[in-house]
Short mmCIF file of C-alpha atoms and ligand atoms in Angstrom, two decimals:
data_model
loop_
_atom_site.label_atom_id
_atom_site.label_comp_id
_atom_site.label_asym_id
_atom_site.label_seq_id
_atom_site.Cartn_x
_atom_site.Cartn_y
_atom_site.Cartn_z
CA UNK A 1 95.14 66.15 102.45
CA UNK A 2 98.57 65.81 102.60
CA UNK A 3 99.17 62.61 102.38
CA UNK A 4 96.94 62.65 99.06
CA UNK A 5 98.48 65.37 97.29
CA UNK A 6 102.06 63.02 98.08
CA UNK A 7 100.72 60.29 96.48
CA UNK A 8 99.37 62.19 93.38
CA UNK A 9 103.08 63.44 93.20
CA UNK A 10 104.85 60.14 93.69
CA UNK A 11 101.90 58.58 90.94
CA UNK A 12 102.48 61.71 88.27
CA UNK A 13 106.41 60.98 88.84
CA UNK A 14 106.04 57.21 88.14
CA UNK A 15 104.15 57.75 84.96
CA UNK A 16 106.74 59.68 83.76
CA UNK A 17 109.18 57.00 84.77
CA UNK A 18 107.57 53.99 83.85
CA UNK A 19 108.94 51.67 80.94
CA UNK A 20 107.06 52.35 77.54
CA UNK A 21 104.83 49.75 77.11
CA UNK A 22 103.13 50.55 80.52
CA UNK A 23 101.73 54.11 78.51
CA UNK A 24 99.47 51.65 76.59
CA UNK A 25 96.47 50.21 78.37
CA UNK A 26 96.55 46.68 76.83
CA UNK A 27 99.64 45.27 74.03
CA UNK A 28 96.86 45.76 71.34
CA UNK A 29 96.91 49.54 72.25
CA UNK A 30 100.18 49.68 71.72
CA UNK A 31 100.50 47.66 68.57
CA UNK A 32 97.63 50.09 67.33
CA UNK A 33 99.66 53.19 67.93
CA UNK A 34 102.96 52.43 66.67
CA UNK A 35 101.03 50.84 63.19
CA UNK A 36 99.27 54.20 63.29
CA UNK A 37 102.65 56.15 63.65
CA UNK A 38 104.05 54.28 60.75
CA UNK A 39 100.82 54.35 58.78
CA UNK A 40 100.41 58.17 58.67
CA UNK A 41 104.24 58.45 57.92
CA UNK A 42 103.88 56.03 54.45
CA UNK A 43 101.30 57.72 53.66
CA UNK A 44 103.39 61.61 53.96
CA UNK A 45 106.38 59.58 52.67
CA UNK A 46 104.31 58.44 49.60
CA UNK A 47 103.63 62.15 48.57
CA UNK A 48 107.29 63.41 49.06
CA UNK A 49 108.19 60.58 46.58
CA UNK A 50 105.68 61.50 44.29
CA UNK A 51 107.30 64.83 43.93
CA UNK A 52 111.04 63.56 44.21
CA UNK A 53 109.89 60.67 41.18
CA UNK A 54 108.00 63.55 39.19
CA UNK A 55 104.83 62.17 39.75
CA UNK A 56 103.52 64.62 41.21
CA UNK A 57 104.20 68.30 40.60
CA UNK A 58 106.66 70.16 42.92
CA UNK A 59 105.27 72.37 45.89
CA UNK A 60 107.87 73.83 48.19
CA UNK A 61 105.72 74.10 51.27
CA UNK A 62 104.17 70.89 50.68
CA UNK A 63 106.81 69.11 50.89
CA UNK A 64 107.90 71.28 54.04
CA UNK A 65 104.83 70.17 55.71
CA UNK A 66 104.77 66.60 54.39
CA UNK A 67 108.66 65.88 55.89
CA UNK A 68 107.26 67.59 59.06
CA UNK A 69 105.02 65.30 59.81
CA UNK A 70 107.62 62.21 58.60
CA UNK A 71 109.86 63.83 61.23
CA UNK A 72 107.88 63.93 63.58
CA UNK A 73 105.89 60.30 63.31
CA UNK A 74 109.35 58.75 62.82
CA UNK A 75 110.12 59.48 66.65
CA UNK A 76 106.73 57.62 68.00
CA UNK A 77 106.37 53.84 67.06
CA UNK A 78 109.31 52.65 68.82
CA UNK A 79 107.37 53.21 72.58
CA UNK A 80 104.44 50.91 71.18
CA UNK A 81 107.01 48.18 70.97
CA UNK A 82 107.20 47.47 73.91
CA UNK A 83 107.97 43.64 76.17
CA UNK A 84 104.64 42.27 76.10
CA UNK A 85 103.42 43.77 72.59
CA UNK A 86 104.90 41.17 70.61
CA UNK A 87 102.69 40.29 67.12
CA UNK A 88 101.05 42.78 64.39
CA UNK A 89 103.73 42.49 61.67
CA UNK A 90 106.94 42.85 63.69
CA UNK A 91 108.83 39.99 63.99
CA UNK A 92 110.42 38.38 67.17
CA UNK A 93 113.92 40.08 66.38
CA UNK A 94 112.65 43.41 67.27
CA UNK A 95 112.28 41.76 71.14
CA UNK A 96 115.75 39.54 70.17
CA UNK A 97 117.72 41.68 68.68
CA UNK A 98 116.32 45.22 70.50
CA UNK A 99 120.34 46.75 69.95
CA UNK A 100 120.09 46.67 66.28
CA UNK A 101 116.24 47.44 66.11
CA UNK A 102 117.53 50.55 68.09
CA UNK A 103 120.42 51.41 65.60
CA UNK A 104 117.53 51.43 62.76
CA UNK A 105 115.43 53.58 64.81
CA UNK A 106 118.15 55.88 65.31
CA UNK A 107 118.95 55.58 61.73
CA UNK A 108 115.68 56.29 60.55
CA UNK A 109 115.04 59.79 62.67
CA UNK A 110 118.53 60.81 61.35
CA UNK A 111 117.44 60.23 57.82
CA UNK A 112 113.51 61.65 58.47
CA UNK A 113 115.44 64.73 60.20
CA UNK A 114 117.95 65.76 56.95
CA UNK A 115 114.70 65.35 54.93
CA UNK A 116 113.38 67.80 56.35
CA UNK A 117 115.96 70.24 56.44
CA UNK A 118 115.88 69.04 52.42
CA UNK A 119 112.63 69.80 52.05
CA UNK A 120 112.73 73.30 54.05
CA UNK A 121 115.64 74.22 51.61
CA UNK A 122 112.67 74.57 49.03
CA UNK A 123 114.16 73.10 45.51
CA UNK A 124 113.61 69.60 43.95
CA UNK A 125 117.40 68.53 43.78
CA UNK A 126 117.77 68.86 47.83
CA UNK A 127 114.26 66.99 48.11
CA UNK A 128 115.46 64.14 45.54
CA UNK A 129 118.67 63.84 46.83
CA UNK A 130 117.74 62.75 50.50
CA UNK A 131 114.75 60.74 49.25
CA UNK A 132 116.63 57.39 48.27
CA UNK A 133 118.38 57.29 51.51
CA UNK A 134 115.62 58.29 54.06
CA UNK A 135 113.24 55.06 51.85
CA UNK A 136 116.32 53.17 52.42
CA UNK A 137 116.71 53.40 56.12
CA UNK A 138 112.59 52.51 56.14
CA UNK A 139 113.41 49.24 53.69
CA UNK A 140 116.31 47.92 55.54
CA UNK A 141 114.80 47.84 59.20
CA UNK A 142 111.65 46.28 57.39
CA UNK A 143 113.69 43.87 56.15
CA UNK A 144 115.03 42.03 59.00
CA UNK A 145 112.46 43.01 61.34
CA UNK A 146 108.96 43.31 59.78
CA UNK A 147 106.92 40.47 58.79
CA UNK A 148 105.30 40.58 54.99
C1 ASC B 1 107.11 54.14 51.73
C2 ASC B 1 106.54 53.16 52.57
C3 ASC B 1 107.51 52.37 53.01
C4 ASC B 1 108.81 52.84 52.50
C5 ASC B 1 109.59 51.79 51.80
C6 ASC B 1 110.88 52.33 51.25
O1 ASC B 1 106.53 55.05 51.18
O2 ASC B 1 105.26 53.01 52.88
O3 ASC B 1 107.40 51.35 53.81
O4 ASC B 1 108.48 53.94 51.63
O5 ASC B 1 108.83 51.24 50.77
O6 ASC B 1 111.59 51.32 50.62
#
């Protein structure tokens, strides 16, 4: 009994321990997830620049809960990239160049995180203001490191 309840520690403590891509069950798992991650934040992104471009109309707490969720699905793709989950659209630099990948990852939660305090200030000019440079920080990482 024991001996069990040891190994269930020493198992629970390795999970927590073990390199990203090991979370994933298969590489397609993890390519899944972190296209999933990025997926729902376009599509939160989208409707904060609707209102910072005027075409949308304005909603304080909208755009509160829409930079919420782009905070908070700007911290997840990076475990589904993984050694091993090479393909989807990223290209081989995010495996050859993983230092600068990381500086754009940083980059982007940085930028995700002052959009949300922007957008919890509650008035357009905060919101517009940190727009251009959060959609910046999402083009320049695709541009060197996503395919299409
Ligand atoms: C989006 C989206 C992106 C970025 C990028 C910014 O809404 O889906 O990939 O903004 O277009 O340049």
């Amino acid at each position: 009994m024991i001996r069990l309840a040891t190994f269930a520690l020493a198992a629970a403590c390795a999970a927590t321990t073990l390199p990203a891509a090991a979370q994933f069950a298969k590489p397609e798992d993890a390519i899944k997830y972190r296209q999933s991650a990025l997926f729902i934040m376009s599509q939160h992104f989208g409707r904060l620049g609707a209102m910072a471009n005027g075409r949308a109309p304005y909603d304080a707490a909208a755009a509160a809960a829409n930079a919420e969720v782009v905070a908070d699905m700007a911290k997840l793709p990076w475990a589904g990239f993984g050694a091993g989950t090479e393909g989807g659209k990223a290209k081989p630099e995010v495996w050859k160049e993983a230092p600068k990948f990381k500086e754009h990852q940083d980059k982007l939660i940085a930028e995700t995180g002052k959009l949300l305090v922007a957008a919890k200030a509650g008035n357009i000019d905060a919101l517009k203001t940190q727009f251009g440079p959060t959609a910046a920080s999402c083009k320049a990482c695709h541009d060197t490191f996503r395919d299409r």
